[in-house]
Amino acid sequence: MASQSLPETLEPTDVGLKRELGLIGATWASETSIIGSGWLFAPLTAVLLIGGGAVIDWLVAGVIVIALALCHAELGAMYPVSGGTARFPHFAFGSIAGIFFGFFAYMQAVTIAPIECYAFVTYASYYWPSLYSVKEGKITGAGLWVTVGLMALFTAVNFLAMRQFARVNNVITWWKVAVPVFTIIVLLFQFHPGNFTAGGVGFAPGGIRGLTAALPLAGIIFAYSGFEQCDQLAGEIKNPGRNLPRAIIISVLIGTAIYTLLQVAFIAALPPHEVSKGLEHITNPLVLTGPFAGVAALAGLAWLAHILRVDAFISPSGTGLIYTTGTSRISYGLARNRYAPQMFDRVNGQGVPWVGLIFAFLIGLLFLLPFPSWHSIVGLITGASVLMYAGAPLSLAAFRKQVPDANRPYRMPGAVWLAPLAFVVADLLIYWSGFEVIWKLGVVLLIGYAVLGISMAFDKQRPPLDWKNGSWVPVWLIGLGIISWQGQYAGGAVAPPLNTGHIPFWWDMVIVAAFSLVIFYWAMAVKLPRQEMLNLVERQAGEGPEEATVGG
């Protein structure tokens, strides 16, 4: 343990990793995670749920994500360690809270590669119909084997050294950004303003309830997932105090602009006869299996449709590739926390956590059979993502109290009010996901605690179990579950829904917000004392990652 004279400048560091990512490489690491299968499918699922009001949801989601991204920017620049989202709560609140956030960070990351493969296979079914069953709405046996092959390819490419991987990723990301921007420009020339209120149902027929439910269920929040990728790769970013926060903020702003304009272009370019009954009643199979390519084809732009189908191979592949990278870094971080077996922090001569890569592939395969399509897994991933994101405002506020004098290359403005607000919004997103999603997340969490608990039981150097400092975690999770059960959001459940609807609309959101503030300030009251927090940091301090001589 550390002495009472523990130096205030002590920082956690990573062993074996190499700092080879520059500003562009770091920005594109987050951007390629943001611009993935979300842009290929979420604009369709959004209009099927809420019509023209989907445009509003993309802007609202952008504001929400920027607030969460600013928290991650301060944390990542302050403690630039790989797998950061799994490690910040560990430093702030100890092992009980840290295990929870660490597990969901891993779950969110490990399920992205399968979902990106689903997007690839769904679009590919235009050329090879045997890969996807439109009638059943899921991939076929042949499609499953293609998915497994893609995931194996992502794993193999990730064995490249980071500087080589970054070059591959940069090329892919330039393409991934250029194609949707080009698509926006072309489709806006096919503008049909009446589409936004087609069918006489109005701009947002579902009202506020529909708009809020669509944020998680339509894949809108999911589409923004990935801005935190810089935090996962922070141990490999050059000059992280400068480059990391800039990369996070730039990537979110680019993503918000692209997604909002894509939604406008998608709605406006649809032939009016396809939406005569309203945007919620699109039935054309060309649009349902390949939304933007289908719209381009129906608009007489066959050449653009072919470009988009090619991009549907490249864009999800790039995101699956970088999330495979991030997953291995999170498992590396969990091992550094001593939650996961120590074999996960092993790196090869290229600075790659190779054990984590192999397990990212194997565990990703487990999600293929119970969730056989893009749509079936989006809600669960979104819920896991938001639970992970909720750890950032909590950790930021705790660090401001625990180590106010620590070096912060970037300071989030207005943290006193923005941090609790970001936590409230994260809880609202979880609530809007609906009870069908929340109870499944609860089951997954119990499994995760069991797995990590068994691992820690055999580790004689594991951190102490900080029950008092994480006492708010079970109350938070059970409380959200009860409110969701009694609330208004079913979460896409097949009838009959499991939620009761006893809490009236609007009052449910007031209750969630009030409950969230109680949990937030409870967490602040029982956070680790300064010295214990610094002791956990000291456990992970030591020889740092190599500084690169070259990089992106």
Coordinates of C-alpha atoms in Angstrom, one line a residue:
M1 CA 0.0 0.0 0.0
A2 CA 1.0 3.6 -0.5
S3 CA 2.3 5.7 2.2
Q4 CA 0.6 8.9 3.3
S5 CA 3.1 10.9 1.3
L6 CA 1.9 9.4 -2.0
P7 CA 2.9 11.9 -4.7
E8 CA -0.1 13.9 -6.0
T9 CA 1.2 13.6 -9.6
L10 CA 1.0 9.8 -9.5
E11 CA -0.9 8.4 -12.5
P12 CA -2.0 4.9 -13.6
T13 CA 0.0 3.6 -16.6
D14 CA -0.1 0.6 -18.9
V15 CA 2.6 -1.8 -19.5
G16 CA 3.5 -3.1 -22.9
L17 CA 1.2 -0.9 -25.0
K18 CA 2.8 1.6 -27.4
R19 CA 1.7 5.2 -28.0
E20 CA 1.3 5.3 -31.8
L21 CA -2.0 7.1 -32.4
G22 CA -1.9 10.8 -33.3
L23 CA -4.8 13.3 -33.4
I24 CA -6.1 12.0 -36.7
G25 CA -5.7 8.4 -35.8
A26 CA -7.5 9.0 -32.4
T27 CA -10.3 11.0 -34.0
W28 CA -10.9 8.4 -36.7
A29 CA -10.8 5.6 -34.1
S30 CA -13.9 7.2 -32.5
E31 CA -15.4 8.3 -35.9
T32 CA -15.2 4.9 -37.4
S33 CA -17.0 3.5 -34.4
I34 CA -19.8 6.1 -34.7
I35 CA -20.3 5.8 -38.5
G36 CA -21.0 2.1 -38.7
S37 CA -24.2 0.1 -39.3
G38 CA -26.2 2.8 -37.5
W39 CA -26.4 5.0 -40.5
L40 CA -27.4 2.1 -42.7
F41 CA -30.4 1.0 -40.6
A42 CA -31.3 3.5 -37.8
P43 CA -32.9 6.2 -40.1
L44 CA -35.3 3.5 -41.3
T45 CA -36.2 2.1 -37.9
A46 CA -36.6 5.7 -36.6
V47 CA -39.2 6.7 -39.2
L48 CA -41.1 3.4 -38.8
L49 CA -41.5 4.3 -35.1
I50 CA -42.0 8.1 -35.1
G51 CA -42.2 9.3 -38.7
G52 CA -40.8 12.7 -39.6
G53 CA -40.0 13.5 -36.0
A54 CA -37.0 11.3 -36.3
V55 CA -35.0 14.3 -37.4
I56 CA -35.6 15.9 -34.0
D57 CA -34.4 12.7 -32.2
W58 CA -31.1 12.8 -34.0
L59 CA -30.5 16.4 -32.8
V60 CA -31.6 15.6 -29.3
A61 CA -29.4 12.5 -29.2
G62 CA -26.5 14.6 -30.4
V63 CA -26.9 17.0 -27.5
I64 CA -27.1 14.2 -25.0
V65 CA -24.1 12.4 -26.4
I66 CA -22.0 15.6 -26.4
A67 CA -22.7 16.1 -22.7
L68 CA -21.6 12.5 -22.0
A69 CA -18.6 12.9 -24.4
L70 CA -17.3 16.0 -22.5
C71 CA -17.2 13.9 -19.3
H72 CA -15.2 11.2 -21.1
A73 CA -12.9 13.8 -22.6
E74 CA -11.9 15.1 -19.1
L75 CA -11.5 11.6 -17.7
G76 CA -9.5 10.3 -20.6
A77 CA -7.1 13.2 -20.7
M78 CA -6.7 13.1 -16.9
Y79 CA -6.0 9.3 -16.8
P80 CA -5.1 8.1 -20.3
V81 CA -5.2 4.4 -19.7
S82 CA -6.6 1.7 -22.1
G83 CA -10.1 0.4 -21.3
G84 CA -10.8 3.7 -19.5
T85 CA -14.5 3.3 -19.2
A86 CA -13.9 0.1 -17.2
R87 CA -11.3 1.7 -15.0
F88 CA -12.5 5.3 -14.0
P89 CA -15.3 4.0 -11.7
H90 CA -12.8 1.5 -10.2
F91 CA -10.6 4.4 -9.1
A92 CA -13.5 6.6 -7.9
F93 CA -15.7 4.1 -6.0
G94 CA -13.7 0.9 -5.6
S95 CA -14.3 -2.7 -6.7
I96 CA -18.1 -3.2 -6.2
A97 CA -19.0 -0.3 -8.5
G98 CA -16.0 -0.9 -10.7
I99 CA -17.0 -4.5 -11.4
F100 CA -20.5 -3.3 -12.6
F101 CA -19.3 -0.6 -14.9
G102 CA -16.4 -2.7 -16.1
F103 CA -18.6 -5.6 -17.1
F104 CA -21.0 -3.4 -19.1
A105 CA -18.1 -1.7 -20.8
Y106 CA -17.0 -5.1 -21.9
M107 CA -20.4 -6.3 -22.9
Q108 CA -21.1 -3.2 -24.9
A109 CA -17.9 -3.6 -26.8
V110 CA -17.9 -7.3 -27.4
T111 CA -21.4 -7.3 -29.0
I112 CA -20.7 -4.6 -31.5
A113 CA -18.7 -6.8 -33.9
P114 CA -21.6 -9.3 -34.3
I115 CA -24.1 -6.5 -34.9
E116 CA -21.9 -4.9 -37.6
C117 CA -21.5 -8.3 -39.2
Y118 CA -25.3 -8.6 -39.3
A119 CA -25.5 -5.3 -41.1
F120 CA -22.9 -6.6 -43.6
V121 CA -24.8 -9.8 -44.2
T122 CA -28.2 -8.1 -44.5
Y123 CA -27.0 -5.7 -47.2
A124 CA -25.1 -8.5 -48.9
S125 CA -28.3 -10.5 -49.2
Y126 CA -29.2 -8.3 -52.2
Y127 CA -26.5 -10.1 -54.1
W128 CA -26.7 -13.4 -52.2
P129 CA -30.3 -13.9 -51.1
S130 CA -29.4 -17.1 -49.3
L131 CA -27.7 -15.1 -46.5
Y132 CA -30.8 -13.4 -45.1
S133 CA -34.5 -14.4 -44.8
V134 CA -36.7 -11.3 -45.3
K135 CA -39.8 -13.3 -44.3
E136 CA -38.3 -14.3 -40.9
G137 CA -36.3 -11.1 -40.5
K138 CA -33.0 -12.8 -39.6
I139 CA -29.9 -14.3 -41.1
T140 CA -29.8 -17.8 -42.4
G141 CA -27.4 -20.6 -41.6
A142 CA -25.2 -19.5 -44.5
G143 CA -25.3 -15.9 -43.2
L144 CA -24.3 -17.1 -39.8
W145 CA -21.1 -18.8 -41.3
V146 CA -20.3 -15.5 -43.1
T147 CA -20.7 -13.6 -39.9
V148 CA -18.3 -16.0 -38.1
G149 CA -15.8 -15.6 -40.9
L150 CA -16.0 -11.8 -40.7
M151 CA -15.4 -11.8 -37.0
A152 CA -12.4 -14.0 -37.4
L153 CA -11.0 -11.6 -40.0
F154 CA -11.5 -8.6 -37.6
T155 CA -9.5 -10.5 -35.0
A156 CA -6.7 -11.4 -37.4
V157 CA -6.3 -7.8 -38.6
N158 CA -6.1 -6.6 -35.0
F159 CA -2.9 -8.6 -34.5
L160 CA -1.1 -5.8 -36.5
A161 CA 0.9 -3.3 -34.6
M162 CA -1.1 -0.2 -33.6
R163 CA 0.7 2.1 -36.1
Q164 CA -0.1 -0.3 -38.9
F165 CA -3.6 -0.9 -37.7
A166 CA -4.1 2.9 -37.5
R167 CA -3.1 3.3 -41.2
V168 CA -5.7 0.6 -42.3
N169 CA -8.3 2.2 -40.1
N170 CA -7.7 5.7 -41.3
V171 CA -8.2 4.7 -45.0
I172 CA -11.4 2.9 -44.1
T173 CA -12.7 5.8 -42.1
W174 CA -12.1 8.4 -44.8
W175 CA -14.2 6.2 -47.1
K176 CA -16.9 5.8 -44.4
V177 CA -17.2 9.5 -43.8
A178 CA -17.1 10.4 -47.5
V179 CA -19.9 8.0 -48.7
P180 CA -22.6 9.3 -46.3
V181 CA -21.7 12.9 -47.0
F182 CA -21.8 12.2 -50.8
T183 CA -25.2 10.4 -50.3
I184 CA -26.6 13.4 -48.4
I185 CA -25.7 15.8 -51.2
V186 CA -27.1 13.5 -54.0
L187 CA -30.4 12.6 -52.2
L188 CA -31.2 16.1 -51.2
F189 CA -31.7 16.8 -54.9
Q190 CA -34.6 14.3 -54.7
F191 CA -36.5 16.5 -52.1
H192 CA -40.2 15.8 -51.4
P193 CA -41.2 18.0 -48.5
G194 CA -44.6 16.4 -48.1
N195 CA -43.0 13.1 -47.0
F196 CA -42.3 14.5 -43.5
T197 CA -46.1 14.6 -42.8
A198 CA -47.1 11.8 -45.3
G199 CA -50.4 10.0 -44.6
G200 CA -51.9 12.9 -42.8
V201 CA -50.5 11.7 -39.5
G202 CA -48.5 14.8 -38.7
F203 CA -44.8 15.4 -38.1
A204 CA -44.4 13.3 -35.0
P205 CA -47.5 11.1 -34.6
G206 CA -46.2 9.4 -31.5
G207 CA -45.8 12.6 -29.6
I208 CA -43.2 13.0 -26.8
R209 CA -43.6 9.4 -25.8
G210 CA -42.8 8.1 -29.2
L211 CA -39.9 10.5 -29.6
T212 CA -38.3 9.4 -26.3
A213 CA -38.9 5.7 -26.8
A214 CA -37.3 5.8 -30.3
L215 CA -34.0 7.2 -28.9
P216 CA -32.9 3.8 -27.7
L217 CA -35.3 1.4 -29.6
A218 CA -34.7 2.8 -33.1
G219 CA -30.9 2.5 -32.7
I220 CA -30.4 6.3 -32.6
I221 CA -28.3 6.2 -29.4
F222 CA -26.7 3.0 -30.6
A223 CA -25.6 4.9 -33.8
Y224 CA -23.7 7.4 -31.7
S225 CA -21.9 4.7 -29.7
G226 CA -18.2 4.7 -30.2
F227 CA -17.2 8.3 -29.2
E228 CA -15.6 6.7 -26.1
Q229 CA -13.3 4.6 -28.3
C230 CA -10.5 7.1 -27.6
D231 CA -10.8 6.3 -23.9
Q232 CA -10.5 2.6 -24.6
L233 CA -7.3 3.2 -26.7
A234 CA -6.0 6.0 -24.4
G235 CA -2.9 4.0 -23.5
E236 CA -1.9 4.1 -27.1
I237 CA -2.5 7.8 -28.0
K238 CA 0.4 10.2 -28.3
N239 CA 0.1 13.4 -26.2
P240 CA -3.2 12.2 -24.8
G241 CA -3.8 15.4 -22.7
R242 CA -4.1 17.3 -26.0
N243 CA -5.2 14.8 -28.6
L244 CA -7.7 12.7 -26.7
P245 CA -10.4 15.3 -25.7
R246 CA -10.1 17.0 -29.1
A247 CA -10.6 13.6 -30.8
I248 CA -13.7 12.8 -28.8
I249 CA -15.4 16.2 -29.3
I250 CA -14.5 16.4 -33.0
S251 CA -15.8 12.9 -33.7
V252 CA -19.2 13.6 -31.9
L253 CA -19.7 16.9 -33.8
I254 CA -19.0 15.2 -37.2
G255 CA -21.3 12.3 -36.3
T256 CA -24.2 14.6 -35.2
A257 CA -24.1 16.6 -38.4
I258 CA -23.9 13.5 -40.7
Y259 CA -26.7 11.6 -38.9
T260 CA -29.1 14.5 -38.8
L261 CA -28.7 15.3 -42.5
L262 CA -28.9 11.6 -43.4
Q263 CA -32.3 11.4 -41.7
V264 CA -33.5 14.4 -43.6
A265 CA -32.2 13.0 -46.9
F266 CA -33.7 9.6 -46.3
I267 CA -37.2 10.9 -45.7
A268 CA -37.1 13.5 -48.4
A269 CA -35.8 11.2 -51.1
L270 CA -38.4 8.5 -50.7
P271 CA -40.9 8.4 -53.7
P272 CA -44.2 9.9 -52.3
H273 CA -46.2 6.8 -53.4
E274 CA -44.0 4.6 -51.0
V275 CA -45.2 6.6 -48.0
S276 CA -48.7 7.5 -49.0
K277 CA -50.0 5.8 -45.8
G278 CA -47.4 7.4 -43.7
L279 CA -43.7 6.9 -43.0
E280 CA -44.5 4.2 -40.4
H281 CA -46.0 2.0 -43.1
I282 CA -43.0 1.5 -45.4
T283 CA -43.3 -2.0 -46.8
N284 CA -41.0 -2.1 -49.9
P285 CA -38.5 -5.0 -49.3
L286 CA -35.8 -3.0 -51.1
V287 CA -36.0 -0.4 -48.4
L288 CA -36.5 -2.8 -45.5
T289 CA -33.3 -4.8 -46.3
G290 CA -31.1 -2.0 -47.5
P291 CA -32.7 1.4 -46.6
F292 CA -30.4 3.9 -48.3
A293 CA -29.6 1.7 -51.3
G294 CA -33.3 1.0 -51.7
V295 CA -34.2 4.6 -51.6
A296 CA -31.5 5.4 -54.2
A297 CA -32.8 2.6 -56.5
L298 CA -36.4 3.8 -56.2
A299 CA -35.3 7.3 -57.0
G300 CA -33.7 6.1 -60.2
L301 CA -30.1 6.4 -58.9
A302 CA -29.0 2.8 -59.5
W303 CA -25.4 3.8 -59.6
L304 CA -25.6 5.3 -56.1
A305 CA -27.4 2.2 -54.9
H306 CA -24.5 0.0 -55.9
I307 CA -22.0 2.4 -54.2
L308 CA -24.1 2.2 -51.0
R309 CA -24.2 -1.6 -51.2
V310 CA -20.4 -1.7 -51.4
D311 CA -20.2 0.8 -48.5
A312 CA -22.5 -1.6 -46.5
F313 CA -19.6 -4.1 -46.7
I314 CA -16.9 -1.5 -45.8
S315 CA -18.7 0.7 -43.2
P316 CA -19.8 -2.0 -40.7
S317 CA -16.5 -3.8 -41.2
G318 CA -14.6 -0.8 -40.1
T319 CA -16.7 -0.4 -37.0
G320 CA -16.5 -4.1 -36.2
L321 CA -12.7 -3.9 -36.7
I322 CA -12.2 -1.0 -34.2
Y323 CA -14.6 -2.5 -31.6
T324 CA -12.6 -5.7 -31.7
T325 CA -9.6 -3.5 -30.9
G326 CA -11.5 -1.8 -28.1
T327 CA -12.8 -5.0 -26.6
S328 CA -9.3 -6.4 -26.1
R329 CA -8.3 -3.1 -24.4
I330 CA -11.2 -3.2 -22.0
S331 CA -10.4 -6.8 -21.0
Y332 CA -6.8 -5.5 -20.6
G333 CA -8.1 -2.8 -18.3
L334 CA -10.2 -5.3 -16.3
A335 CA -7.1 -7.4 -15.8
R336 CA -5.2 -4.3 -14.6
N337 CA -8.1 -3.7 -12.2
R338 CA -7.6 -7.4 -11.2
Y339 CA -11.2 -8.2 -12.0
A340 CA -10.4 -10.5 -14.9
P341 CA -7.6 -13.2 -15.0
Q342 CA -4.2 -11.8 -15.4
M343 CA -3.7 -13.5 -18.8
F344 CA -5.8 -10.7 -20.3
D345 CA -3.1 -8.1 -19.8
R346 CA -0.6 -10.1 -21.8
V347 CA 0.7 -8.3 -24.9
N348 CA 2.8 -9.6 -27.8
G349 CA 5.9 -8.0 -29.3
Q350 CA 3.7 -5.6 -31.3
G351 CA 2.0 -4.3 -28.1
V352 CA -1.2 -6.1 -28.8
P353 CA -3.3 -7.7 -26.0
W354 CA -3.5 -11.0 -27.9
V355 CA -5.4 -13.0 -25.3
G356 CA -8.1 -10.4 -25.1
L357 CA -8.4 -10.4 -28.9
I358 CA -9.0 -14.2 -29.0
F359 CA -11.6 -14.0 -26.2
A360 CA -13.3 -11.0 -27.9
F361 CA -13.9 -13.3 -30.9
L362 CA -15.1 -16.3 -28.9
I363 CA -17.4 -14.4 -26.6
G364 CA -18.8 -12.4 -29.5
L365 CA -19.9 -15.7 -31.1
L366 CA -22.1 -16.4 -28.0
F367 CA -24.4 -13.5 -29.0
L368 CA -25.1 -14.8 -32.5
L369 CA -27.6 -17.5 -31.8
P370 CA -30.0 -15.8 -29.3
F371 CA -29.9 -12.5 -31.3
P372 CA -30.2 -13.5 -35.0
S373 CA -30.6 -10.0 -36.6
W374 CA -29.5 -6.4 -36.4
H375 CA -32.8 -5.2 -34.9
S376 CA -33.0 -7.9 -32.3
I377 CA -29.8 -6.9 -30.5
V378 CA -29.8 -3.1 -30.8
G379 CA -32.0 -2.5 -27.8
L380 CA -29.8 -4.6 -25.5
I381 CA -26.6 -3.1 -26.7
T382 CA -28.0 0.4 -26.3
G383 CA -29.0 -0.3 -22.7
A384 CA -25.5 -1.7 -21.9
S385 CA -23.9 1.3 -23.6
V386 CA -25.9 3.8 -21.5
L387 CA -25.2 2.0 -18.3
M388 CA -21.5 2.2 -19.1
Y389 CA -21.8 5.9 -20.0
A390 CA -23.4 6.6 -16.7
G391 CA -20.1 5.9 -15.0
A392 CA -18.4 8.9 -16.6
P393 CA -20.3 11.8 -14.9
L394 CA -20.2 9.9 -11.6
S395 CA -16.4 9.4 -11.9
L396 CA -15.8 12.9 -13.0
A397 CA -17.6 14.5 -10.1
A398 CA -15.9 12.1 -7.6
F399 CA -12.4 12.9 -9.0
R400 CA -13.2 16.7 -8.7
K401 CA -13.6 16.1 -5.0
Q402 CA -10.9 13.5 -4.4
V403 CA -8.1 15.0 -6.4
P404 CA -9.0 18.6 -7.1
D405 CA -5.3 19.4 -7.7
A406 CA -4.6 16.6 -10.2
N407 CA -3.5 17.6 -13.7
R408 CA -6.5 18.0 -16.0
P409 CA -5.4 18.9 -19.5
Y410 CA -9.1 19.4 -20.3
R411 CA -11.7 20.6 -17.8
M412 CA -15.3 20.1 -18.7
P413 CA -17.1 23.5 -18.2
G414 CA -20.0 23.7 -15.8
A415 CA -19.2 20.3 -14.3
V416 CA -21.0 21.1 -11.0
W417 CA -24.4 21.0 -12.8
L418 CA -23.5 19.2 -16.1
A419 CA -22.2 16.0 -14.4
P420 CA -25.5 15.3 -12.4
L421 CA -27.5 16.4 -15.4
A422 CA -25.6 13.9 -17.7
F423 CA -26.3 11.1 -15.1
V424 CA -30.0 12.0 -15.1
V425 CA -30.2 11.9 -18.9
A426 CA -28.4 8.5 -18.9
D427 CA -30.9 7.1 -16.5
L428 CA -33.8 8.5 -18.6
L429 CA -32.3 6.7 -21.7
I430 CA -32.2 3.5 -19.7
Y431 CA -35.8 4.0 -18.6
W432 CA -36.9 4.8 -22.2
S433 CA -35.3 1.5 -23.3
G434 CA -38.3 -0.2 -21.6
F435 CA -38.8 -3.0 -19.1
E436 CA -38.3 -5.7 -21.8
V437 CA -34.7 -4.5 -22.2
I438 CA -34.0 -3.7 -18.6
W439 CA -34.9 -7.1 -17.1
K440 CA -32.7 -8.8 -19.7
L441 CA -29.8 -6.5 -18.8
G442 CA -30.4 -7.5 -15.2
V443 CA -30.0 -11.2 -16.0
V444 CA -26.8 -10.4 -18.0
L445 CA -25.5 -8.4 -15.1
L446 CA -26.0 -11.3 -12.6
I447 CA -24.1 -13.6 -15.0
G448 CA -21.3 -11.0 -15.3
Y449 CA -21.0 -10.6 -11.6
A450 CA -20.8 -14.4 -11.2
V451 CA -18.1 -14.8 -13.8
L452 CA -15.9 -11.9 -12.5
G453 CA -16.6 -12.9 -8.9
I454 CA -15.2 -16.4 -9.5
S455 CA -12.2 -14.9 -11.3
M456 CA -11.5 -12.5 -8.3
A457 CA -11.9 -15.3 -5.8
F458 CA -8.8 -17.0 -7.1
D459 CA -6.7 -13.8 -7.2
K460 CA -4.8 -13.2 -4.0
Q461 CA -3.9 -9.7 -5.1
R462 CA -7.4 -8.6 -6.0
P463 CA -8.4 -5.1 -4.7
P464 CA -10.5 -5.0 -1.5
L465 CA -14.3 -5.3 -1.8
D466 CA -15.5 -1.7 -1.2
W467 CA -19.0 -2.5 -0.1
K468 CA -19.7 0.8 1.5
N469 CA -18.4 2.9 -1.4
G470 CA -20.5 0.9 -3.9
S471 CA -23.6 0.6 -1.6
W472 CA -25.7 2.8 -4.0
V473 CA -25.2 0.5 -7.0
P474 CA -27.7 -2.2 -6.2
V475 CA -30.3 0.4 -5.0
W476 CA -29.8 2.3 -8.3
L477 CA -30.2 -0.8 -10.5
I478 CA -33.2 -2.3 -8.6
G479 CA -34.8 1.1 -8.3
L480 CA -34.6 1.7 -12.0
G481 CA -36.0 -1.7 -12.6
I482 CA -39.0 -1.1 -10.3
I483 CA -39.7 2.3 -11.9
S484 CA -39.5 0.7 -15.4
W485 CA -41.8 -2.1 -14.4
Q486 CA -44.4 0.3 -13.1
G487 CA -43.8 2.8 -15.9
Q488 CA -45.0 3.5 -19.4
Y489 CA -42.2 2.0 -21.6
A490 CA -42.5 -1.6 -22.7
G491 CA -39.2 -1.7 -24.7
G492 CA -40.5 -3.4 -27.8
A493 CA -42.1 -6.3 -25.9
V494 CA -44.4 -8.7 -27.7
A495 CA -47.9 -8.5 -26.2
P496 CA -48.7 -8.7 -23.4
P497 CA -46.0 -6.2 -22.2
L498 CA -44.4 -6.9 -18.8
N499 CA -44.6 -3.3 -17.5
T500 CA -47.8 -2.3 -15.7
G501 CA -48.1 1.4 -16.7
H502 CA -49.2 2.4 -13.2
I503 CA -47.0 5.5 -13.1
P504 CA -48.6 8.1 -15.3
F505 CA -46.7 9.6 -18.3
W506 CA -44.6 12.7 -17.4
W507 CA -44.7 11.7 -13.7
D508 CA -42.6 8.7 -14.6
M509 CA -39.8 10.9 -16.0
V510 CA -40.0 13.2 -13.0
I511 CA -39.6 10.2 -10.7
V512 CA -36.6 8.9 -12.7
A513 CA -34.9 12.3 -12.6
A514 CA -35.5 12.7 -8.8
F515 CA -34.3 9.2 -8.1
S516 CA -31.2 9.7 -10.3
L517 CA -30.2 12.8 -8.3
V518 CA -30.6 11.0 -5.0
I519 CA -28.3 8.2 -6.3
F520 CA -25.8 10.7 -7.7
Y521 CA -25.4 12.6 -4.5
W522 CA -25.4 9.3 -2.5
A523 CA -22.5 8.1 -4.6
M524 CA -20.7 11.3 -4.0
A525 CA -21.2 11.0 -0.3
V526 CA -19.7 7.4 -0.1
K527 CA -17.0 7.7 -2.8
L528 CA -13.6 6.4 -1.8
P529 CA -11.6 8.7 0.5
R530 CA -8.8 10.5 -1.2
Q531 CA -6.0 8.3 0.1
E532 CA -7.8 5.0 -0.8
M533 CA -8.5 6.3 -4.3
L534 CA -4.8 7.2 -4.7
N535 CA -3.9 3.8 -3.4
L536 CA -5.9 2.1 -6.2
V537 CA -4.1 4.4 -8.7
E538 CA -0.7 3.4 -7.2
R539 CA -1.5 -0.3 -7.8
Q540 CA -1.6 0.5 -11.5
A541 CA 1.3 2.9 -11.7
G542 CA 4.6 1.8 -13.0
E543 CA 6.4 1.5 -16.2
G544 CA 4.3 3.2 -18.9
P545 CA 3.7 2.5 -22.5
E546 CA 6.4 3.2 -25.0
E547 CA 6.3 6.6 -26.7
A548 CA 6.1 6.2 -30.4
T549 CA 8.6 7.3 -32.9
V550 CA 6.1 7.2 -35.7
G551 CA 2.3 7.3 -35.8
G552 CA -0.9 8.4 -37.4

